[in-house]
CSV table of C-alpha atoms in Angstrom, one decimal:
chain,number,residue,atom,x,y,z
A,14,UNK,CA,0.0,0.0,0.0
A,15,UNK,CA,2.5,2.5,0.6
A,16,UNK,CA,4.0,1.7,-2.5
A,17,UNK,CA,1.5,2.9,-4.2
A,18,UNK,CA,1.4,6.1,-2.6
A,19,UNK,CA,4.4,6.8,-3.2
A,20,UNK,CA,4.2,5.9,-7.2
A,21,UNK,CA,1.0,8.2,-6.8
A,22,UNK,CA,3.0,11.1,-5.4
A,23,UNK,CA,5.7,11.1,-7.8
A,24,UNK,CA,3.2,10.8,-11.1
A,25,UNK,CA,1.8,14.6,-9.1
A,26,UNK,CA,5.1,15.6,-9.0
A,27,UNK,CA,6.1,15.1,-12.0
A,28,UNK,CA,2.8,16.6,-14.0
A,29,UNK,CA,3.4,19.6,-11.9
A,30,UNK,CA,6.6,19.9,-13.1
A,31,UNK,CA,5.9,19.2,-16.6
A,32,UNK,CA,2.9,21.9,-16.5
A,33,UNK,CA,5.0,24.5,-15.0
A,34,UNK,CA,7.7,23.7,-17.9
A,35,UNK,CA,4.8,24.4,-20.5
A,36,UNK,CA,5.4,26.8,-23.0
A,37,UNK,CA,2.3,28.8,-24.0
A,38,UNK,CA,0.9,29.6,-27.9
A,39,UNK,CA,1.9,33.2,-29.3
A,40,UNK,CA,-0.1,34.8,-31.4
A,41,UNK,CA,0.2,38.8,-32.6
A,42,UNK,CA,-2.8,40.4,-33.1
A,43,UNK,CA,-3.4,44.1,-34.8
A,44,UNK,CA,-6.4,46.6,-34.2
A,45,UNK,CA,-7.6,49.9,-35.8
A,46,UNK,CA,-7.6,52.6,-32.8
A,47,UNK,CA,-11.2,53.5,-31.9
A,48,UNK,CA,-12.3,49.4,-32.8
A,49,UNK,CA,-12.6,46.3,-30.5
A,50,UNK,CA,-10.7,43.3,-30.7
A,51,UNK,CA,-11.4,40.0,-29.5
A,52,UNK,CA,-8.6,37.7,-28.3
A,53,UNK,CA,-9.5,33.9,-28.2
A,54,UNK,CA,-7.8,31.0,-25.3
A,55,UNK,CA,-8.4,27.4,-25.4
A,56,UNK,CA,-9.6,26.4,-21.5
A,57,UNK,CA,-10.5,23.4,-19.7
A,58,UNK,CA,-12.2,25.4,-16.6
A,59,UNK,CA,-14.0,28.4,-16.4
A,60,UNK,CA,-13.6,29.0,-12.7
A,61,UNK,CA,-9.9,28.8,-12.2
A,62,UNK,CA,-9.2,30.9,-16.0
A,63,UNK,CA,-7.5,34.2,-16.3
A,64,UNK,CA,-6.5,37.1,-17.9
A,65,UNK,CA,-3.4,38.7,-17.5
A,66,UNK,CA,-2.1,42.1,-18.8
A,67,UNK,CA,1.8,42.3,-19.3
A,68,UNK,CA,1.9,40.2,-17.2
A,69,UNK,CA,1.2,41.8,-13.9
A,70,UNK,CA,-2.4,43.3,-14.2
A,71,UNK,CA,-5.3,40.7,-13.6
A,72,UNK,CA,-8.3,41.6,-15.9
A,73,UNK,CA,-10.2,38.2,-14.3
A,74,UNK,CA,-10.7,35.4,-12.4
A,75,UNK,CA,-13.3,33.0,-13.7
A,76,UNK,CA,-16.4,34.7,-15.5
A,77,UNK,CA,-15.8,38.3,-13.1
A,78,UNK,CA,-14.2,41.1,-14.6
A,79,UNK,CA,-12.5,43.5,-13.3
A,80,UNK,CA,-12.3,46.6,-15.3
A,81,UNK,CA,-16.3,46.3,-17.2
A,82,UNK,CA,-16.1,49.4,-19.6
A,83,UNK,CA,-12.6,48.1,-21.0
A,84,UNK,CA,-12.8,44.6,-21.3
A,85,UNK,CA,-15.2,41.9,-21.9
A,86,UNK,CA,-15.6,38.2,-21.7
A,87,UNK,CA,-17.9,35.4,-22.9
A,88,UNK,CA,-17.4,31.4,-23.2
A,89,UNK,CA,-17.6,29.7,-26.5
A,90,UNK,CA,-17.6,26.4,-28.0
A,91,UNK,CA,-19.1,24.3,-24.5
A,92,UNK,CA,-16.7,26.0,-22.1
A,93,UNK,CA,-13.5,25.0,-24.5
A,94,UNK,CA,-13.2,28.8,-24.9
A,95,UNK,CA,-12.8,32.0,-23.3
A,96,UNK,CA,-13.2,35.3,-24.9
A,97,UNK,CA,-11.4,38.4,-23.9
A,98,UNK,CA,-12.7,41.7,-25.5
A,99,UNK,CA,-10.7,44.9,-25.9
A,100,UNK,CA,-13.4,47.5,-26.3
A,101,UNK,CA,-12.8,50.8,-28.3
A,102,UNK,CA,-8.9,49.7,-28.2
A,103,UNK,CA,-6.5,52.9,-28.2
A,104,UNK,CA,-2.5,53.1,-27.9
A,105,UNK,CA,-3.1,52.1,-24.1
A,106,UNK,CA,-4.1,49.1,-24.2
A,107,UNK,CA,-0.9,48.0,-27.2
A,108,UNK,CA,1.1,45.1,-25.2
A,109,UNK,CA,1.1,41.6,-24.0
A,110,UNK,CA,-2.2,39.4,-23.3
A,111,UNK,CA,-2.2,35.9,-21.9
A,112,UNK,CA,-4.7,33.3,-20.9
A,113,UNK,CA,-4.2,31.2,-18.0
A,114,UNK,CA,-5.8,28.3,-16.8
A,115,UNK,CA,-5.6,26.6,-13.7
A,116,UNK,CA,-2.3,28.8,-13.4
A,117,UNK,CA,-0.2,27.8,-16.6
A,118,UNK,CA,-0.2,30.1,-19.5
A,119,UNK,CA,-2.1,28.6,-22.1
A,120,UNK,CA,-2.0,31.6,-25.1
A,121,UNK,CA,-0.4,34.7,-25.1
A,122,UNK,CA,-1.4,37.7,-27.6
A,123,UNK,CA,0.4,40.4,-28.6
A,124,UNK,CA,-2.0,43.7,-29.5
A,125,UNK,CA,-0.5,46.3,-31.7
A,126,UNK,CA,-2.5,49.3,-32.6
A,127,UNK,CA,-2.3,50.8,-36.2
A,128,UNK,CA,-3.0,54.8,-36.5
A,129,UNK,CA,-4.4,56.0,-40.0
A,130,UNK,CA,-2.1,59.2,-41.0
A,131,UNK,CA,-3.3,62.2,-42.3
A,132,UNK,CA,-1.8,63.2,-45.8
A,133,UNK,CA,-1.2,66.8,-47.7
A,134,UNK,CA,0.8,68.0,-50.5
A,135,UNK,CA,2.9,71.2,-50.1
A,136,UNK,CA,4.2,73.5,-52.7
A,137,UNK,CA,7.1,75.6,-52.7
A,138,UNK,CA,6.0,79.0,-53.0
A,139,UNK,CA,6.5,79.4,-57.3
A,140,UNK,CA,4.4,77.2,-57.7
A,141,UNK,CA,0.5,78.9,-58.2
A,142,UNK,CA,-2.4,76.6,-56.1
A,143,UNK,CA,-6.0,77.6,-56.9
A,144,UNK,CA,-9.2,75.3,-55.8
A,145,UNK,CA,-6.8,72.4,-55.6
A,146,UNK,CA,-6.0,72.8,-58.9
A,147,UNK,CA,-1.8,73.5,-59.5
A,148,UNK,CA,-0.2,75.4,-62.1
A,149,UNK,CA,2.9,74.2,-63.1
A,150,UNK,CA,4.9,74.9,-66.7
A,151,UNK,CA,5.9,72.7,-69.3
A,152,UNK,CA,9.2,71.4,-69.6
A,153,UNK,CA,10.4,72.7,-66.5
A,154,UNK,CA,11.3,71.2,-63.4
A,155,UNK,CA,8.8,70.8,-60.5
A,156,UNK,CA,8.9,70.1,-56.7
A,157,UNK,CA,6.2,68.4,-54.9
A,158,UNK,CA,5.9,67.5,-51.6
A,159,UNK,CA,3.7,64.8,-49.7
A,160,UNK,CA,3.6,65.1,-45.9
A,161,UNK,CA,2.1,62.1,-43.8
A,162,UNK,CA,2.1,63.2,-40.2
A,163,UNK,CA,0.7,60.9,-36.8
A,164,UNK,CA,0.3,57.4,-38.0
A,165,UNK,CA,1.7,54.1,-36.6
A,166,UNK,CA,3.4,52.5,-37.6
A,167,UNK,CA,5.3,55.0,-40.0
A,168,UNK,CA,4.1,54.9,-43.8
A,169,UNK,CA,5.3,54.5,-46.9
A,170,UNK,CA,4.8,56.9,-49.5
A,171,UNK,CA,4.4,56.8,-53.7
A,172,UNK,CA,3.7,58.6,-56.1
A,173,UNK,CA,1.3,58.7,-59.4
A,174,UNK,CA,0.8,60.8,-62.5
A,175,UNK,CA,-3.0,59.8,-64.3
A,176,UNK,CA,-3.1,56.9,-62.6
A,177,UNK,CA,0.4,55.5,-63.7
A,178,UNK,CA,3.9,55.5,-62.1
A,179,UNK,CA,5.4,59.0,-61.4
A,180,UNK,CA,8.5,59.1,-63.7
A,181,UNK,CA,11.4,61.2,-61.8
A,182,UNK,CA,13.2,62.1,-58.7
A,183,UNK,CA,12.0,61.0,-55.4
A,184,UNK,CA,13.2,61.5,-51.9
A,185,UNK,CA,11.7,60.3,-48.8
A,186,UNK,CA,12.4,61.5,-45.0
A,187,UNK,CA,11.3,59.0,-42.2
A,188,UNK,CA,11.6,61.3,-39.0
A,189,UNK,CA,12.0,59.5,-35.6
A,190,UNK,CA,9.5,57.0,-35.0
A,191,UNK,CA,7.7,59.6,-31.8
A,192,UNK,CA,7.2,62.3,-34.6
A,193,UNK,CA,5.5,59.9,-36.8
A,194,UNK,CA,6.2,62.5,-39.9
A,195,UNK,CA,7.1,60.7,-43.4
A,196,UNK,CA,8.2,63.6,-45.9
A,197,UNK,CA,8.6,62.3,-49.6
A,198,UNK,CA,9.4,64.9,-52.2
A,199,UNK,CA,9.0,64.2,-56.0
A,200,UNK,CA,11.2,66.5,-58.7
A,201,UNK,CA,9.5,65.7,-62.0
A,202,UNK,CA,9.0,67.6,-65.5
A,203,UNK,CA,5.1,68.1,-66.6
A,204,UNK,CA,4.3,66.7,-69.6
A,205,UNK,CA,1.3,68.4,-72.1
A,206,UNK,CA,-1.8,66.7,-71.2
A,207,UNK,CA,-1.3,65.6,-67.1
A,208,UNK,CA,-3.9,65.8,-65.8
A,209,UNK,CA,-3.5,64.7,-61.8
A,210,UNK,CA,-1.4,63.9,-59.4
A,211,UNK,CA,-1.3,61.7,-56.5
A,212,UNK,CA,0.3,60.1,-53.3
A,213,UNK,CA,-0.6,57.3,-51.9
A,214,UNK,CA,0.3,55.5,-48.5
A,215,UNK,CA,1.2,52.5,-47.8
A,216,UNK,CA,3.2,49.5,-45.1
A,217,UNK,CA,-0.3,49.1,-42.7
A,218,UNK,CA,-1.7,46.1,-42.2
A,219,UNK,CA,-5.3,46.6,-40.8
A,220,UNK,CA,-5.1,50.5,-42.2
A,221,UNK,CA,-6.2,50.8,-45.4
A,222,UNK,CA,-4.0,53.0,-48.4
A,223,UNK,CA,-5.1,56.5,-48.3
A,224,UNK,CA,-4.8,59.0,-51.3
A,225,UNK,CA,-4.4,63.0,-51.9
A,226,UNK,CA,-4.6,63.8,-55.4
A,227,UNK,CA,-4.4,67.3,-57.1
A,228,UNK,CA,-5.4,68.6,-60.8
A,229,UNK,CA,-2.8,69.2,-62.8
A,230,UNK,CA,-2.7,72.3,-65.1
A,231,UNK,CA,0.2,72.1,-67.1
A,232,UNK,CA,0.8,75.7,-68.7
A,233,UNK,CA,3.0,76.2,-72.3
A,234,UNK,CA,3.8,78.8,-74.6
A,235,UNK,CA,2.2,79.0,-78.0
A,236,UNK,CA,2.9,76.4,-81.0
A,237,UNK,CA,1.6,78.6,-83.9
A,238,UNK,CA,0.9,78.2,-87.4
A,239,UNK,CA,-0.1,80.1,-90.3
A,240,UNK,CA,-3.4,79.0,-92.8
A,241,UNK,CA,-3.6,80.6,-96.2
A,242,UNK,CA,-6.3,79.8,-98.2
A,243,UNK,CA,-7.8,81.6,-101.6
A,244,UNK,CA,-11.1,82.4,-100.6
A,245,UNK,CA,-11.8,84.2,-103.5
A,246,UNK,CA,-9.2,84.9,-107.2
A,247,UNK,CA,-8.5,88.4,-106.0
A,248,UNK,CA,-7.9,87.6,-102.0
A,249,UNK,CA,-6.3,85.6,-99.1
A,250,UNK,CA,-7.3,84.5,-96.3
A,251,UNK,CA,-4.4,84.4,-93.3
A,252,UNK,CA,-5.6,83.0,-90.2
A,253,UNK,CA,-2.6,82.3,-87.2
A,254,UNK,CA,-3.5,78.8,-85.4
A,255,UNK,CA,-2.0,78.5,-82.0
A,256,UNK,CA,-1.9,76.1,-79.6
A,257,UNK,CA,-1.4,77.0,-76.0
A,258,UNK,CA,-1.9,77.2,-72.3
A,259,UNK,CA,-3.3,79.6,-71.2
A,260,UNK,CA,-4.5,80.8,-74.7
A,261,UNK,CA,-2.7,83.8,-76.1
A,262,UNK,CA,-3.4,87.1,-75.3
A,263,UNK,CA,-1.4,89.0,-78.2
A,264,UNK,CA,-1.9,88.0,-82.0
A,265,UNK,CA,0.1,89.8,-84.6
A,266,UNK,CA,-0.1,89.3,-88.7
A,267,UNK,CA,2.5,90.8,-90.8
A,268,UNK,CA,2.7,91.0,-94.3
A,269,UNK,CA,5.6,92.5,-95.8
A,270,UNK,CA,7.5,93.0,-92.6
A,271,UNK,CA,4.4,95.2,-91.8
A,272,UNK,CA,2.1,94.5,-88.8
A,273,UNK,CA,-1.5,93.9,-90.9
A,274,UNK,CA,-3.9,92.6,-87.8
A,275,UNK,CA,-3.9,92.1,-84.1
A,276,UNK,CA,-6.4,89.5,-84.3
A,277,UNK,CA,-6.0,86.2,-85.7
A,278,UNK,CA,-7.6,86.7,-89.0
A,279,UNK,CA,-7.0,88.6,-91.7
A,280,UNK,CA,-8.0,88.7,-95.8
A,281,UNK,CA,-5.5,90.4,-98.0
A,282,UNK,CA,-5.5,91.4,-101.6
A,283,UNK,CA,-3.9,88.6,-104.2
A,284,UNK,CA,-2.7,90.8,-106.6
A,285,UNK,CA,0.9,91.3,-106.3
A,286,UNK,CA,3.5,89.4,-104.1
A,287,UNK,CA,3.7,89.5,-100.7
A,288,UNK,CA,5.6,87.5,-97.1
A,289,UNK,CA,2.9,87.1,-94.7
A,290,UNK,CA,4.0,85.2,-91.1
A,291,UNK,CA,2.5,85.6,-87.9
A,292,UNK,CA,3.4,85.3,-83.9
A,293,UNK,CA,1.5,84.7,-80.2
A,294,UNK,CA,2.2,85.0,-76.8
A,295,UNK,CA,0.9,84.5,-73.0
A,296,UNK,CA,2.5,84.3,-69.9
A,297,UNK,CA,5.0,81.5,-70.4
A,298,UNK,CA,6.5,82.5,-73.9
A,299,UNK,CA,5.6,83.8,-77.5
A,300,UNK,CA,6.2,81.9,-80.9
A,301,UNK,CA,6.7,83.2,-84.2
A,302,UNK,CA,6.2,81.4,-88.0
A,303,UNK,CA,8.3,81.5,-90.7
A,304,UNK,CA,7.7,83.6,-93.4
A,305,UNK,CA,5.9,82.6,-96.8
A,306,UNK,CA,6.2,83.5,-99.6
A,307,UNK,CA,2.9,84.9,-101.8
A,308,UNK,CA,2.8,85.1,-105.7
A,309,UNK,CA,0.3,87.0,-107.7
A,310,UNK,CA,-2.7,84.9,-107.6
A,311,UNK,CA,-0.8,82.3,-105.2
A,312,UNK,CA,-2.5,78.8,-107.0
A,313,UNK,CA,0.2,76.9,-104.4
A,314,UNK,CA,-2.0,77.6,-101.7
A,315,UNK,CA,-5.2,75.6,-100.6
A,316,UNK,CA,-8.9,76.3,-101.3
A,317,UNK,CA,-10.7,77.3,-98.5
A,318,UNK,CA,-12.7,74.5,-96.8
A,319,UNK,CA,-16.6,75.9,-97.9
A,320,UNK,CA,-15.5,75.6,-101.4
A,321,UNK,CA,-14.4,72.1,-101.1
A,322,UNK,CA,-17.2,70.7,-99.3
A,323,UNK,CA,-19.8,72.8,-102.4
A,324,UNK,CA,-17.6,70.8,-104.9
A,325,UNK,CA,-17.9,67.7,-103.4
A,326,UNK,CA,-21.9,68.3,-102.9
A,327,UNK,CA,-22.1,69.3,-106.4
A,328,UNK,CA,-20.6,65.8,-107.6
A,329,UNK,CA,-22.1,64.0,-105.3
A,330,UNK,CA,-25.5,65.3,-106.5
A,331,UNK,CA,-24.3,64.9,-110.2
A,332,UNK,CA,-23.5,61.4,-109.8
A,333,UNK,CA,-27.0,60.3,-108.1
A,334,UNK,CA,-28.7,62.0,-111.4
A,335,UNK,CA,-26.3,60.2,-113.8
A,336,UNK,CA,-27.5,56.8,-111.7
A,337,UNK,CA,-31.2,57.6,-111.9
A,338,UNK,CA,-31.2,58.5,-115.6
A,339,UNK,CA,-29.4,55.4,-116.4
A,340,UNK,CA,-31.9,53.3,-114.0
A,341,UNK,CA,-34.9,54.9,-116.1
A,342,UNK,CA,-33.2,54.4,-119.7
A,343,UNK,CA,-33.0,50.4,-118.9
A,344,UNK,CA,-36.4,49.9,-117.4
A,345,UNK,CA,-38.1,51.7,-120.1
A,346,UNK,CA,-36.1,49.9,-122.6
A,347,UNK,CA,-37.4,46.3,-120.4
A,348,UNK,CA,-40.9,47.5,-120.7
A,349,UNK,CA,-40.5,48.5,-124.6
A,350,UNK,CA,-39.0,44.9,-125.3
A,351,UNK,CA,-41.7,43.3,-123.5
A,352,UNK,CA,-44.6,45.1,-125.0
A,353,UNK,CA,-42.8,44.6,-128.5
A,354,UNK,CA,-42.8,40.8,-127.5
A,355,UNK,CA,-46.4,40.8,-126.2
A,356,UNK,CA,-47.3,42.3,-129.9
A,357,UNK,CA,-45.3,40.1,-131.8
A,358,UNK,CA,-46.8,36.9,-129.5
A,359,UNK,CA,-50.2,37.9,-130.3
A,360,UNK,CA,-49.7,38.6,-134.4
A,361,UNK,CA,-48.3,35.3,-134.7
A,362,UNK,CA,-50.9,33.3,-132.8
A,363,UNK,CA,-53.8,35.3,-134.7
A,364,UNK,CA,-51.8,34.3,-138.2
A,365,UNK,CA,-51.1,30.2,-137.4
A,366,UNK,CA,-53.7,27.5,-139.0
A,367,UNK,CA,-53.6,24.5,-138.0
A,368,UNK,CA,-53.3,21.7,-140.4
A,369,UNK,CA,-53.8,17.9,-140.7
A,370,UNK,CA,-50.4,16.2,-140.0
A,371,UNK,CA,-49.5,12.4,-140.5
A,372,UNK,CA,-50.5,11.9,-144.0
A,373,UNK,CA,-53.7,10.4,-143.4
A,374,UNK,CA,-57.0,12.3,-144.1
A,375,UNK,CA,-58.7,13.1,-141.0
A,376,UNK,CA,-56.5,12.8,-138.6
A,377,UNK,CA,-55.4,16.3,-136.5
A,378,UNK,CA,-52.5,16.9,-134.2
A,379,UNK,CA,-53.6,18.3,-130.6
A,380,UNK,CA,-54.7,21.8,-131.0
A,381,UNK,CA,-53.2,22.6,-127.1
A,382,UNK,CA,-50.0,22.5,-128.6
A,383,UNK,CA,-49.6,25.2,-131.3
A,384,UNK,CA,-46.2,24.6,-131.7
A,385,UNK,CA,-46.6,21.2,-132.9
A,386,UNK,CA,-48.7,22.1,-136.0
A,387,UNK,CA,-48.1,22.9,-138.8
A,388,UNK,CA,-49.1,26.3,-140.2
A,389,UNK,CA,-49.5,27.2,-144.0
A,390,UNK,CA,-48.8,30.2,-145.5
A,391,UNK,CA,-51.9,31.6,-147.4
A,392,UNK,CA,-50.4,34.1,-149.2
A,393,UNK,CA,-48.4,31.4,-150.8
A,394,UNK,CA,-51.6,29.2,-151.0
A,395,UNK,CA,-53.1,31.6,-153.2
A,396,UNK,CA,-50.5,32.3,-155.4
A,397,UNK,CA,-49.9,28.2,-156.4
A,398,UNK,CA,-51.8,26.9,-159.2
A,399,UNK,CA,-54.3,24.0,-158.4
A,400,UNK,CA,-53.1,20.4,-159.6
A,401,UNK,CA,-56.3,20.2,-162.0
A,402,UNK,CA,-55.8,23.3,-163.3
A,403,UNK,CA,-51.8,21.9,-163.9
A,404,UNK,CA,-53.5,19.0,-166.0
A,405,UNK,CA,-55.7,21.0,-167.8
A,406,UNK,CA,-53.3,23.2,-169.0
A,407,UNK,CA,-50.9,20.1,-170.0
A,408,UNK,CA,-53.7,18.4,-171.9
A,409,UNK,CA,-54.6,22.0,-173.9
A,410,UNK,CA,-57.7,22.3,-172.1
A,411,UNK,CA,-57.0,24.8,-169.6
A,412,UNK,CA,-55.5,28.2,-171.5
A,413,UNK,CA,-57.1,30.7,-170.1
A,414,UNK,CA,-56.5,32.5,-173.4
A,415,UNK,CA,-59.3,30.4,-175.6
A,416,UNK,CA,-61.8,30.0,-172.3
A,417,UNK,CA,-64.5,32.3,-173.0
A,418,UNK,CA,-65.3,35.2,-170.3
A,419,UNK,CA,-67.4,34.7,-167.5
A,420,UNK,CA,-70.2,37.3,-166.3
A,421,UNK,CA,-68.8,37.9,-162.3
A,422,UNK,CA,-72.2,38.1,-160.8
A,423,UNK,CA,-73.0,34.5,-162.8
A,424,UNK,CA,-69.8,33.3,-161.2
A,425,UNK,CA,-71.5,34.1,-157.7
A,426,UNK,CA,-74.4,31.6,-158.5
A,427,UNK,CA,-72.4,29.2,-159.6
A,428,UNK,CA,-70.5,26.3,-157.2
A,429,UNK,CA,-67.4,25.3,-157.9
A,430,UNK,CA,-66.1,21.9,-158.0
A,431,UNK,CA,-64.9,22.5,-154.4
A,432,UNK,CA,-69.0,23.4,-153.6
A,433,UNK,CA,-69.9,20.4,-155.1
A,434,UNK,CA,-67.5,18.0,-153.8
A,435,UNK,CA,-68.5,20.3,-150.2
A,436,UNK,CA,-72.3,19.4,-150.8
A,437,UNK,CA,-72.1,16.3,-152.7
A,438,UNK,CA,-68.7,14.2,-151.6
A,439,UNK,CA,-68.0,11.1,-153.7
A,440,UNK,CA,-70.5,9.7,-156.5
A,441,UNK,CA,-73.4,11.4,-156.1
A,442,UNK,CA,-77.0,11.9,-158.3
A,443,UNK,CA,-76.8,14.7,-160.4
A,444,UNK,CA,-78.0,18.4,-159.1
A,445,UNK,CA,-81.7,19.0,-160.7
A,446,UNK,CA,-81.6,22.1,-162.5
A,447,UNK,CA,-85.2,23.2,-161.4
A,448,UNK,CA,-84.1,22.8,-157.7
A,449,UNK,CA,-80.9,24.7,-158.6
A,450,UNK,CA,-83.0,27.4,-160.4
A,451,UNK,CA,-85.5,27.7,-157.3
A,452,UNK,CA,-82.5,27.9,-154.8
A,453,UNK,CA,-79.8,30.4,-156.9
A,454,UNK,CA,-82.1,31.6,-159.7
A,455,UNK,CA,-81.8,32.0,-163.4
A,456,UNK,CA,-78.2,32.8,-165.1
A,457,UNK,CA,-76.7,32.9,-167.9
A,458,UNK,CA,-74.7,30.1,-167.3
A,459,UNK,CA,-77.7,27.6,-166.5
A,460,UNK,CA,-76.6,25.6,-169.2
A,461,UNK,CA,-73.0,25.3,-168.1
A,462,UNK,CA,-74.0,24.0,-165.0
């Protein structure tokens, strides 16, 4: 028996020295000033958990806490877990948190607190600021600076021209850590057509990048040109085209080393020679042409823009006419073939007979297909001598010389052979001569018949 007690009081021994050997969790934890933060610990009792601070204040003991409007607890997950809650966390309460239960440190957290700067660019004194908007010149050099001031950690600072990578110079000034001041200044040459600038922050974890931007106007002197155009056979035009910012404020014209206009038009007369240029200025600088030359009626130079744009209307409107005669000409000359068609269509059906084909009397081809019969000329019919009349005049019976003359309106009582073949085919009885008289009347040729 007492050597199990002994082998008991050795097992607590030892378990109390491994649990005072334990080494606890470390975790780092970061909040935004002004937030809370909860810190989590593993636990196997509620009652004999606590908080420590540094390691010297106690927040609690068990489920009681001691300071209520700074810190907060709650158990989670079936009493597995305490909850320790830093309310409205500020620089005060940055340091060490740790969690023990039943006396050994179970978790230890270390709090940092992260302060949002506040940012501002700063000019030097050349350079013009108005409604956030600064003025700086083209192609010269200019110093911008970008002050972050109070945060914590320090920032980083960068720099950006529309949105892209600032291209120059730039030199940043960390201060000591208690003045939290970062100081970057950027020496950079505008380009034509900047339009912003920016600085940005950066290196905070739970802080998120903050920005200052400013518009860019980016002033130059004029870029000038000269126009000349013939606006009419016995004038010029000369108009003087600048580009700049801000706009010029002084035109001149000259022609002939003469100053012709203070504005930047002019019209001058075509009819002798002449060297016309013209110069600008504003604030940053003044530009000047070089001179051209002017001949009588000067056919070098460009037409003015209103006649162009009439001469292309005028073809433009000359070609859709051509196109719509041509469109007419070929429909009415469809329409004229088709009505000449239609004619010639209905001429021929009107002059086609229809004859027996096959060689065998009485037999017709199908009249629905006009194309299939035969047509005969009549003309031609007319003109051909019968084949009796062929044998009479081969036998010496036919001359029409020694037949005697016929009275014509005895001809139109009389049949001829075709009439009588017509009313009496084949071998027939003779006509009766009283019935013939009775039906046609008397003739001279009664006899004949």
């Amino acid at each position: 028996m007492w050597h199990h007690l002994i082998w008991i009081l050795v097992l607590w021994l030892l378990s109390g020295i491994t649990t005072a050997n334990q080494v606890p969790q470390r975790a780092s934890e970061v909040a935004l000033i002004g937030t809370n933060r909860t810190l989590v610990c593993n636990i196997t009792s509620v009652e004999l958990t606590v908080w420590m601070f540094n390691n010297k204040d106690q927040l609690s003991q068990g489920l009681t806490i001691f300071t209520p409007s700074q810190y907060a607890l709650d158990v989670r997950n079936d009493d597995t877990q305490m909850a320790l809650t830093v309310i409205t966390a500020d620089e005060d309460d940055e340091g060490l948190y740790s969690c023990q239960d039943q006396g050994n440190p179970v978790m230890e957290f270390i709090l940092t607190i992260e302060i949002p700067p506040t940012l501002k660019f700063e000019f030097s004194n050349s350079i013009h600021s108005t409604n956030g908007t600064v003025d700086v010149t083209f192609t010269e050099e200019t110093a911008v600076q970008c002050i972050a001031r109070g945060s914590k950690p320090l920032v980083s600072l960068r720099w950006e021209v529309d949105g892209r990578g600032a291209v120059g110079e730039v030199a940043t000034n960390n201060s000591r850590d208690d003045e939290r001041i970062t100081v970057s200044t950027l020496r950079y040459i505008p380009n034509v057509g900047d339009k912003t600038l920016a600085c940005i922050t950066g290196g905070q974890q739970v802080v998120l990048s903050k920005k200052v931007e400013a518009k860019i106007n980016v002033m130059y002197a004029p870029k000038c040109s000269l126009l000349i155009s013939n606006e009419t056979t016995n004038e010029f035009r000369l108009f003087c085209r600048c580009e700049a910012n801000p706009p010029p404020n002084n035109y001149g014209i000259y022609v002939n080393d003469s100053l012709q206009s203070t504005e930047k038009e002019v019209f001058i007369s075509s009819q002798s020679p002449a060297v016309v240029f013209c110069n600008a200025s504003n604030i940053i600088g003044a530009d000047t042409t070089d001179p051209v030359e002017l001949g009588e009626f000067h056919v070098g130079q460009p037409i003015s823009g209103g006649i162009i744009a009439l001469i292309v209307c005028v073809l433009i409107l000359l070609i859709l006419m051509i196109a719509l005669v041509i469109v007419f000409l070929q429909r009415r000359k469809v329409k004229k073939h088709q009505d000449s068609h239609g004619r010639t269509l209905a001429t021929c059906e009107a002059s086609k007979i229809p004859l027996p084909v096959g060689g065998e009397q009485g037999k017709i081809e199908d009249m629905s297909n006009p194309s299939s019969v035969p047509l005969i000329d009549q003309s031609s019919q007319k003109a051909e001598p019968s084949e009796q009349m062929n044998k009479e005049v081969t036998e010496g019976k036919g001359d029409p010389s020694k037949e005697p003359l016929m009275d014509p309106s005895s001809q139109r009582d009389v049949p001829s052979e075709q009439d009588k073949d017509m009313t009496n085919p084949g071998e027939g009885p003779e006509i009766d001569k009283e019935e013939w008289k009775a039906k046609h009347g008397d003739g001279d040729d009664d006899e004949d018949v």
